[in-house]
Amino acid sequence: MTGPARIANGLLTDPDRPVGFRFDGRSFLGQHGDTLASALLANGVRLVGRSFKYHRPRGVVTAGPEEPAALVEVVGPGGREPNRPATTLPLGEGLVAASQHRWPTLTFDLLSINGVFSRFLPAGFYYKTFMAPGWAWERLYEPLIRRAAGLGRLQPVAGAQAAPAETIHDHADVLVVGAGAAGLAAAHRLGTLGLRVILAEQDEVLGGGALQDARWDTWRAQMDARLRRLGSVRCLTRTCVVGAYEHGVFAALETLTPAETAAFGGLRERFRIIRAQRVLLTTGAIERLIAFAHNDLPGVMQAGAALSYLRRYGVAVGRRPAFFVNNDEAYEAAIALHAAGVEPIVVIDARAESRAAERARAQGLDVHGGAVVQEARGRGRVRAVRIVDRDGRSRELEADCLLVSGGHSPWTALASQSGASLRWDESIAAFTPALDAASGCVAGAARGCFGLARAAADGDAAARALAAGLGRSAVAVAVDPALALPEDAEVTPIAPLWEVRGRGPAFVDLQNDVTTDDVRLAHREGYEHVEHMKRFTTHGMATDQGRIGGLVGSAVLALARGLPVAQVGQPRPRPYLQPLPFAALAGSDVGAHFKPKRRLPLHDAHAAAGATFVAVGLWLRPLVYSTETGWGPVLKEARRVRRSAGVTDVSSLGKIDVQGPGAARFLDFVYANTISTLAVGRARYGIMLREDGMLFDDGTVARLGAEHFILTTTTANGAAALEHLEFHLQACCPELDVVLTDVGDQWAQFAVAGPRAREIVAAVVPGIDLANEAFPFMAAAAATIAGLAGRLFRISFSGELAYELAVPAGEATGAWRAVLEAGRPFEIAPYGLDALNTLRIEKGHVTGAELNGNTSADDLGFGRLLKKQGDFIGRTLSRRPGLAAPDRLQLVGVRPLDRTKRLRNGAQLVAPGAAGTGLGYVTSSTPCVLEDGWFGLALLAGGRQRIGQRLHAVAATHGEQIEVEIASPHRLDPKNTRVHS
Amino acid sequence: MLRIRCPWCGVRDEAEFRYRGDASVRRPRGDAGLAAFTDYAYVRDNPRGWHLEWWLHVGGCRRLLKVSRHTVSHAIHAVGAPDDHLPPPPDGARE
Amino acid sequence: MPGLRLRRPATDVVELAALSGRAGDLERIAAGRGTTLPAFGHALLKADRAAVCVRPARWLLLGPPAAPGASAAAWADACAGRGVAVDLSSGIVALDLAGPAVREVLARGCRLDLDPSIFPPGRAAATVMAQVSVILVATRAGVLLLTPSTTARHFGEWLEHTAAPFGIERAAALPFLSGDPHE
């Protein structure tokens, strides 16, 4: 036996495997199978933390995830992790845990003075008190409050890797939530009827309430074995369903065993997204507290928890327990503790008489009928309870713990989230849910069917009904004698009891320190609706979501309002029903997998050539073929293009193959300029508008056949442009017979640009006469490129004589090498995205900075491209008067007068000496390739009328102001002699 | 998360689809004028109840779907092709 | 035994799309060329070729590698006026997954129900995994997966990372499909 309170062998613990752990610096021994809470209780540790607002001493209250008080920090090599309920934290060898919200130590907490003055800190205190002066918030109040409050703390870990996480997608005919008597019976029935079932159980073992009763051990074991044999049922233990969503989608968090964690590289939790045709909620009921003075004292626990600690871990939570109950179910704990040798036991029952009281007295327990507990007494732990007897006399009884049961509330959170309506059931003094049959159903204690045998029968019936709804009718199955259910005891109904008024705070929410007085204050201040009361007091807003006290708060509010609880209702707990690490939600979409990386077909060739890559959207593109920073290497690449030749990879452009009898008409509709007049073997610059008249995208359209076009889009809009075309083809032009194919990944494409481009391309495309007359600017043709079936376009984005060569991506390396080889006499070299930008800015070509969604065709100087005849997307709204306003931002060039001054993107253009707002801003800028100084493109109000004016470019973030001249955006070769050469 | 029953691919997660807006507005004829196109581009009802929507199944068959969805309950009562006439939504819309 | 055997067969890929109302014509033309075009959501796999249908009236035809563009050109000629054939051999990468953990690994990214009762051999579906488009074809040994080539390396890294706990075996090259014919 480990620890003074370990009086028996537990179902889950192994006395032969002691486990060492540390709590708040002290060393303890527990047993394999313990939770931190059971091990601490076994060692007689009662005080495990302090509350977050008043810093009141707190102990373990429950034995499960509903725990409101025993939240601890786990200290590991990866840092500190706060707010782990000790009641579900498995005791691993070497576990180091610490209490929270104490300063400086747990037993001597300076901030517990908050508790002494607690009558000055009621609900809403923060809203009302720290109002003025305004400056005090930041400098005084907030630091003080932060020092004193907060639910635990995160300790940043320098350099540590994010914890691994993963998401699993699951599917089932039926998701059964909760593996108690009802859930086990239901899953078994559904499985035998051939339905695919996921049985999710938050506990580490199956059984739920059936674990509490030794008479059910055989049934449990048999069920467990049968379910494991059924291939159609998957039992997921340690899996908490944390949210229910529309259309049968559920979120669940699975906690891995240490062995699984080791096998999965340190993975601790799995986020599961479960899609189920139907859900069967057998989530059981949660024992609720009763509000009385100091009902948060360490040693005040839930009665059912005492039974759990005894059954599961062999731990007696006290040697001289007092029970405070109003229902028969709670007696099971008292009788079991008594049978285990704990005595004397006294039961204070609010009801005068009951069947359970008779049974308890027969076994020698002391039962005070018609009595209530008014106050738990003791400093730091329970020493005695003050009771009021049936005749109204008040007296004190010695006790070392007080085990409370105010009844059992069906755990309706998932049902509510699934759209269930709640109905008040007076016989159990709680709300029960009813689910729409199309979603599923609720069974067992979760709908108020208490008693294990009743619950199991209810689960089975629910399963049959669900199966029938899914088209699997139950064949008559003979009752298996081995699976006979132990009988439920006869019970006397509960007498509702929510609060015993007395002197001292009576808590309804232990985690958020909300008392019954706070609830009444909320009512007095007008926060009458239960959802308003919740937000005013924060009742139920802590991580336990008010599982054990939620309904009690509603009842106190109901009493204050003079209404039945049924009319007041209870707040709906929202997802997630359990604290969830962000890492679990992120799943594997982190680090290198945060978003897909698109690599160019020639990625490895670029890397081998020394490229520095830059992420552009999803793409990795060569920025410059150098590891040197600065403009030097960029301008070297650009000068080579202007003077001789360069080659750049433009494979990231979107490419869409358009074929069919309706292709030309469709392209006339989606492009603002006319495409149908394009001759086969020719290409055209094309612009697409959105329906609101703004520019959407630009690119080239080449006609390869009468009914065959190939489009390019900008790199950024590749996917969006395809969707734009698919949407409009299907929504607006279903009569057009057109086939759209995304060929973006199929073709590698590179541009050979510069005065010597023709000679180089001629060498790799021998079959085509490249003479200007034979293959003029904007020609397009199928071509054999370096021996490959490819396509040749005479297109330029650099302002130079240029060709774009397209080859199948899988064969691109050979063609790329052939170009470099053919260009060797001309000192050809690849150029990156920076040089490409430099070249296009000088030529006045626009990209994303100018195609920003707010610019019209006319703004960018494309007004003349808009066709006069025929409908196209954006036609009507591109002609609205507002877009013709003279002060529209129009594309212009910007040249600093001082050739040594740098022009910056984003610099505001202002009139000299004029205060107030700018007239526009610089969108793109670059040092000039062959001359001194900078040049940029800008969007400028009434810009075309301002060409020749002098303005100031103000880069406020850099503290710079320079004088600039407004010019044509086409600085290089405005007459296009180079591209036509 | 919605689950949308694509007439081609079967029930699929919302993540596979791209919402493409209100399907109850239809593009006017090209010569319908500024007012008609202003309505088409900008004016939308924001109903509390059943709503006709375009969803493009980009992660699946890439077909455009017309979906009748309830904006409060997210219930989907019919899905069809762009030219389909969907059955009218049930009376007493579930909320 | 590794949970996942990963092979990358070299294939030619042609996308065949019927013009309006011409799907029947394409089926006849394909039959004449020895290829059966499967119904939507299905695939037909033979030892050296496959046909997959995950878009209405469109088929992906997989076959042994030939000269770039040659198979597409042949199909385009055969289907002229009734359909469109586009070469996607460089645009799509095939991954052949086999082994006992295939479905478990894929469930970590795939939103579809791949249970054999729902997605038996011969079924095909287009979906998204690891934020990348994929086409899944159920085979007897596992799953044939088709994914765009520019994100294939990213997808492969995700797959190997995800499959690592189950054990993974890579076969470098493969003449074509994994010898998993069924029809």
CSV table of N, CA, C and O in Angstrom, one decimal, chain A residues 279-323:
chain,number,residue,atom,x,y,z
A,279,VAL,N,-26.1,10.2,-33.9
A,279,VAL,CA,-25.4,10.1,-32.7
A,279,VAL,C,-26.2,9.6,-31.6
A,279,VAL,O,-27.5,9.8,-31.6
A,280,LEU,N,-25.6,8.8,-30.7
A,280,LEU,CA,-26.3,8.3,-29.6
A,280,LEU,C,-25.6,8.9,-28.4
A,280,LEU,O,-24.4,8.5,-28.1
A,281,LEU,N,-26.3,9.8,-27.7
A,281,LEU,CA,-25.6,10.4,-26.5
A,281,LEU,C,-25.9,9.7,-25.3
A,281,LEU,O,-27.1,9.7,-24.8
A,282,THR,N,-25.0,9.0,-24.8
A,282,THR,CA,-25.1,8.3,-23.5
A,282,THR,C,-24.0,8.8,-22.6
A,282,THR,O,-23.1,8.1,-22.1
A,283,THR,N,-24.2,10.1,-22.4
A,283,THR,CA,-23.1,10.9,-21.7
A,283,THR,C,-23.3,10.9,-20.2
A,283,THR,O,-22.5,11.5,-19.5
A,284,GLY,N,-24.3,10.2,-19.7
A,284,GLY,CA,-24.5,10.0,-18.3
A,284,GLY,C,-25.0,11.3,-17.6
A,284,GLY,O,-25.4,12.3,-18.3
A,285,ALA,N,-24.9,11.3,-16.3
A,285,ALA,CA,-25.3,12.5,-15.5
A,285,ALA,C,-24.1,12.9,-14.6
A,285,ALA,O,-23.3,12.1,-14.3
A,286,ILE,N,-24.1,14.1,-14.2
A,286,ILE,CA,-23.1,14.6,-13.4
A,286,ILE,C,-23.7,15.1,-12.0
A,286,ILE,O,-24.7,15.7,-12.0
A,287,GLU,N,-23.0,14.6,-10.9
A,287,GLU,CA,-23.5,14.9,-9.6
A,287,GLU,C,-23.3,16.4,-9.3
A,287,GLU,O,-22.3,17.0,-9.7
A,288,ARG,N,-24.3,17.0,-8.8
A,288,ARG,CA,-24.1,18.5,-8.6
A,288,ARG,C,-23.9,18.8,-7.1
A,288,ARG,O,-24.2,18.0,-6.2
A,289,LEU,N,-23.4,20.0,-6.9
A,289,LEU,CA,-23.1,20.4,-5.5
A,289,LEU,C,-24.3,21.0,-4.9
A,289,LEU,O,-25.4,21.2,-5.5
A,290,ILE,N,-24.2,21.3,-3.6
A,290,ILE,CA,-25.2,22.1,-2.9
A,290,ILE,C,-24.5,23.3,-2.3
A,290,ILE,O,-23.3,23.2,-1.9
A,291,ALA,N,-25.1,24.4,-2.5
A,291,ALA,CA,-24.4,25.7,-2.0
A,291,ALA,C,-24.7,25.8,-0.5
A,291,ALA,O,-25.9,25.9,-0.1
A,292,PHE,N,-23.6,25.9,0.3
A,292,PHE,CA,-23.7,26.2,1.7
A,292,PHE,C,-22.4,26.9,2.1
A,292,PHE,O,-21.5,26.9,1.3
A,293,ALA,N,-22.4,27.5,3.3
A,293,ALA,CA,-21.2,28.3,3.6
A,293,ALA,C,-19.9,27.5,3.6
A,293,ALA,O,-19.9,26.4,4.1
A,294,HIS,N,-18.9,28.0,2.9
A,294,HIS,CA,-17.6,27.4,2.8
A,294,HIS,C,-17.7,26.0,2.2
A,294,HIS,O,-17.0,25.1,2.6
A,295,ASN,N,-18.5,25.9,1.2
A,295,ASN,CA,-18.6,24.6,0.5
A,295,ASN,C,-17.5,24.3,-0.4
A,295,ASN,O,-17.5,23.4,-1.2
A,296,ASP,N,-16.4,25.2,-0.4
A,296,ASP,CA,-15.2,25.1,-1.2
A,296,ASP,C,-14.0,24.6,-0.3
A,296,ASP,O,-12.9,24.5,-0.8
A,297,LEU,N,-14.3,24.4,1.0
A,297,LEU,CA,-13.1,24.0,1.8
A,297,LEU,C,-12.5,22.7,1.4
A,297,LEU,O,-13.3,21.8,1.0
A,298,PRO,N,-11.2,22.6,1.4
A,298,PRO,CA,-10.6,21.3,1.0
A,298,PRO,C,-11.2,20.2,1.9
A,298,PRO,O,-11.2,20.3,3.1
A,299,GLY,N,-11.6,19.1,1.3
A,299,GLY,CA,-12.3,18.0,2.0
A,299,GLY,C,-13.8,18.0,1.7
A,299,GLY,O,-14.4,17.0,1.9
A,300,VAL,N,-14.3,19.1,1.2
A,300,VAL,CA,-15.7,19.0,0.7
A,300,VAL,C,-15.6,18.5,-0.8
A,300,VAL,O,-15.0,19.1,-1.6
A,301,MET,N,-16.2,17.3,-1.0
A,301,MET,CA,-16.1,16.7,-2.3
A,301,MET,C,-17.5,16.2,-2.7
A,301,MET,O,-18.4,16.2,-1.9
A,302,GLN,N,-17.5,15.7,-3.9
A,302,GLN,CA,-18.8,15.1,-4.4
A,302,GLN,C,-18.8,13.7,-3.9
A,302,GLN,O,-17.8,13.0,-3.8
A,303,ALA,N,-20.0,13.3,-3.5
A,303,ALA,CA,-20.2,11.9,-2.9
A,303,ALA,C,-19.7,10.8,-3.9
A,303,ALA,O,-19.0,9.9,-3.5
A,304,GLY,N,-20.1,11.0,-5.1
A,304,GLY,CA,-19.8,10.0,-6.1
A,304,GLY,C,-18.3,9.9,-6.3
A,304,GLY,O,-17.7,8.8,-6.6
A,305,ALA,N,-17.6,11.0,-6.1
A,305,ALA,CA,-16.1,11.0,-6.3
A,305,ALA,C,-15.5,10.1,-5.2
A,305,ALA,O,-14.5,9.4,-5.5
A,306,ALA,N,-16.0,10.2,-4.0
A,306,ALA,CA,-15.5,9.3,-2.9
A,306,ALA,C,-15.6,7.9,-3.3
A,306,ALA,O,-14.7,7.1,-3.1
A,307,LEU,N,-16.7,7.5,-4.0
A,307,LEU,CA,-16.9,6.1,-4.4
A,307,LEU,C,-15.9,5.8,-5.5
A,307,LEU,O,-15.3,4.7,-5.5
A,308,SER,N,-15.7,6.7,-6.4
A,308,SER,CA,-14.7,6.5,-7.5
A,308,SER,C,-13.3,6.3,-6.9
A,308,SER,O,-12.6,5.4,-7.4
A,309,TYR,N,-12.9,7.1,-6.0
A,309,TYR,CA,-11.6,7.0,-5.4
A,309,TYR,C,-11.4,5.6,-4.8
A,309,TYR,O,-10.4,5.0,-4.8
A,310,LEU,N,-12.5,5.2,-4.1
A,310,LEU,CA,-12.4,3.9,-3.4
A,310,LEU,C,-12.3,2.7,-4.5
A,310,LEU,O,-11.5,1.9,-4.4
A,311,ARG,N,-13.3,2.8,-5.4
A,311,ARG,CA,-13.4,1.7,-6.4
A,311,ARG,C,-12.2,1.6,-7.3
A,311,ARG,O,-11.6,0.6,-7.6
A,312,ARG,N,-11.8,2.8,-7.9
A,312,ARG,CA,-10.8,2.8,-8.9
A,312,ARG,C,-9.4,2.7,-8.4
A,312,ARG,O,-8.5,2.1,-9.0
A,313,TYR,N,-9.2,3.4,-7.2
A,313,TYR,CA,-7.8,3.5,-6.7
A,313,TYR,C,-7.6,3.0,-5.3
A,313,TYR,O,-6.5,3.0,-4.8
A,314,GLY,N,-8.6,2.5,-4.7
A,314,GLY,CA,-8.5,1.9,-3.3
A,314,GLY,C,-8.2,3.0,-2.3
A,314,GLY,O,-7.7,2.7,-1.3
A,315,VAL,N,-8.6,4.2,-2.6
A,315,VAL,CA,-8.3,5.3,-1.7
A,315,VAL,C,-9.6,5.8,-1.0
A,315,VAL,O,-10.6,6.0,-1.6
A,316,ALA,N,-9.4,5.9,0.4
A,316,ALA,CA,-10.5,6.5,1.2
A,316,ALA,C,-10.2,8.0,1.3
A,316,ALA,O,-9.1,8.4,1.7
A,317,VAL,N,-11.2,8.8,0.8
A,317,VAL,CA,-10.9,10.2,0.8
A,317,VAL,C,-11.0,10.8,2.2
A,317,VAL,O,-10.6,12.0,2.5
A,318,GLY,N,-11.5,10.0,3.2
A,318,GLY,CA,-11.4,10.5,4.6
A,318,GLY,C,-11.6,9.3,5.5
A,318,GLY,O,-12.0,8.2,5.1
A,319,ARG,N,-11.3,9.5,6.8
A,319,ARG,CA,-11.5,8.4,7.8
A,319,ARG,C,-12.7,8.6,8.6
A,319,ARG,O,-13.2,7.7,9.3
A,320,ARG,N,-13.2,9.8,8.6
A,320,ARG,CA,-14.4,10.1,9.4
A,320,ARG,C,-15.3,11.0,8.5
A,320,ARG,O,-15.5,12.2,8.7
A,321,PRO,N,-15.9,10.4,7.4
A,321,PRO,CA,-16.7,11.2,6.5
A,321,PRO,C,-18.1,11.5,7.0
A,321,PRO,O,-18.7,10.7,7.7
A,322,ALA,N,-18.5,12.7,6.6
A,322,ALA,CA,-19.9,13.1,6.7
A,322,ALA,C,-20.4,13.2,5.3
A,322,ALA,O,-19.7,13.7,4.4
A,323,PHE,N,-21.7,12.8,5.1
A,323,PHE,CA,-22.3,12.9,3.8
A,323,PHE,C,-23.5,13.9,3.9
A,323,PHE,O,-24.1,14.0,4.9
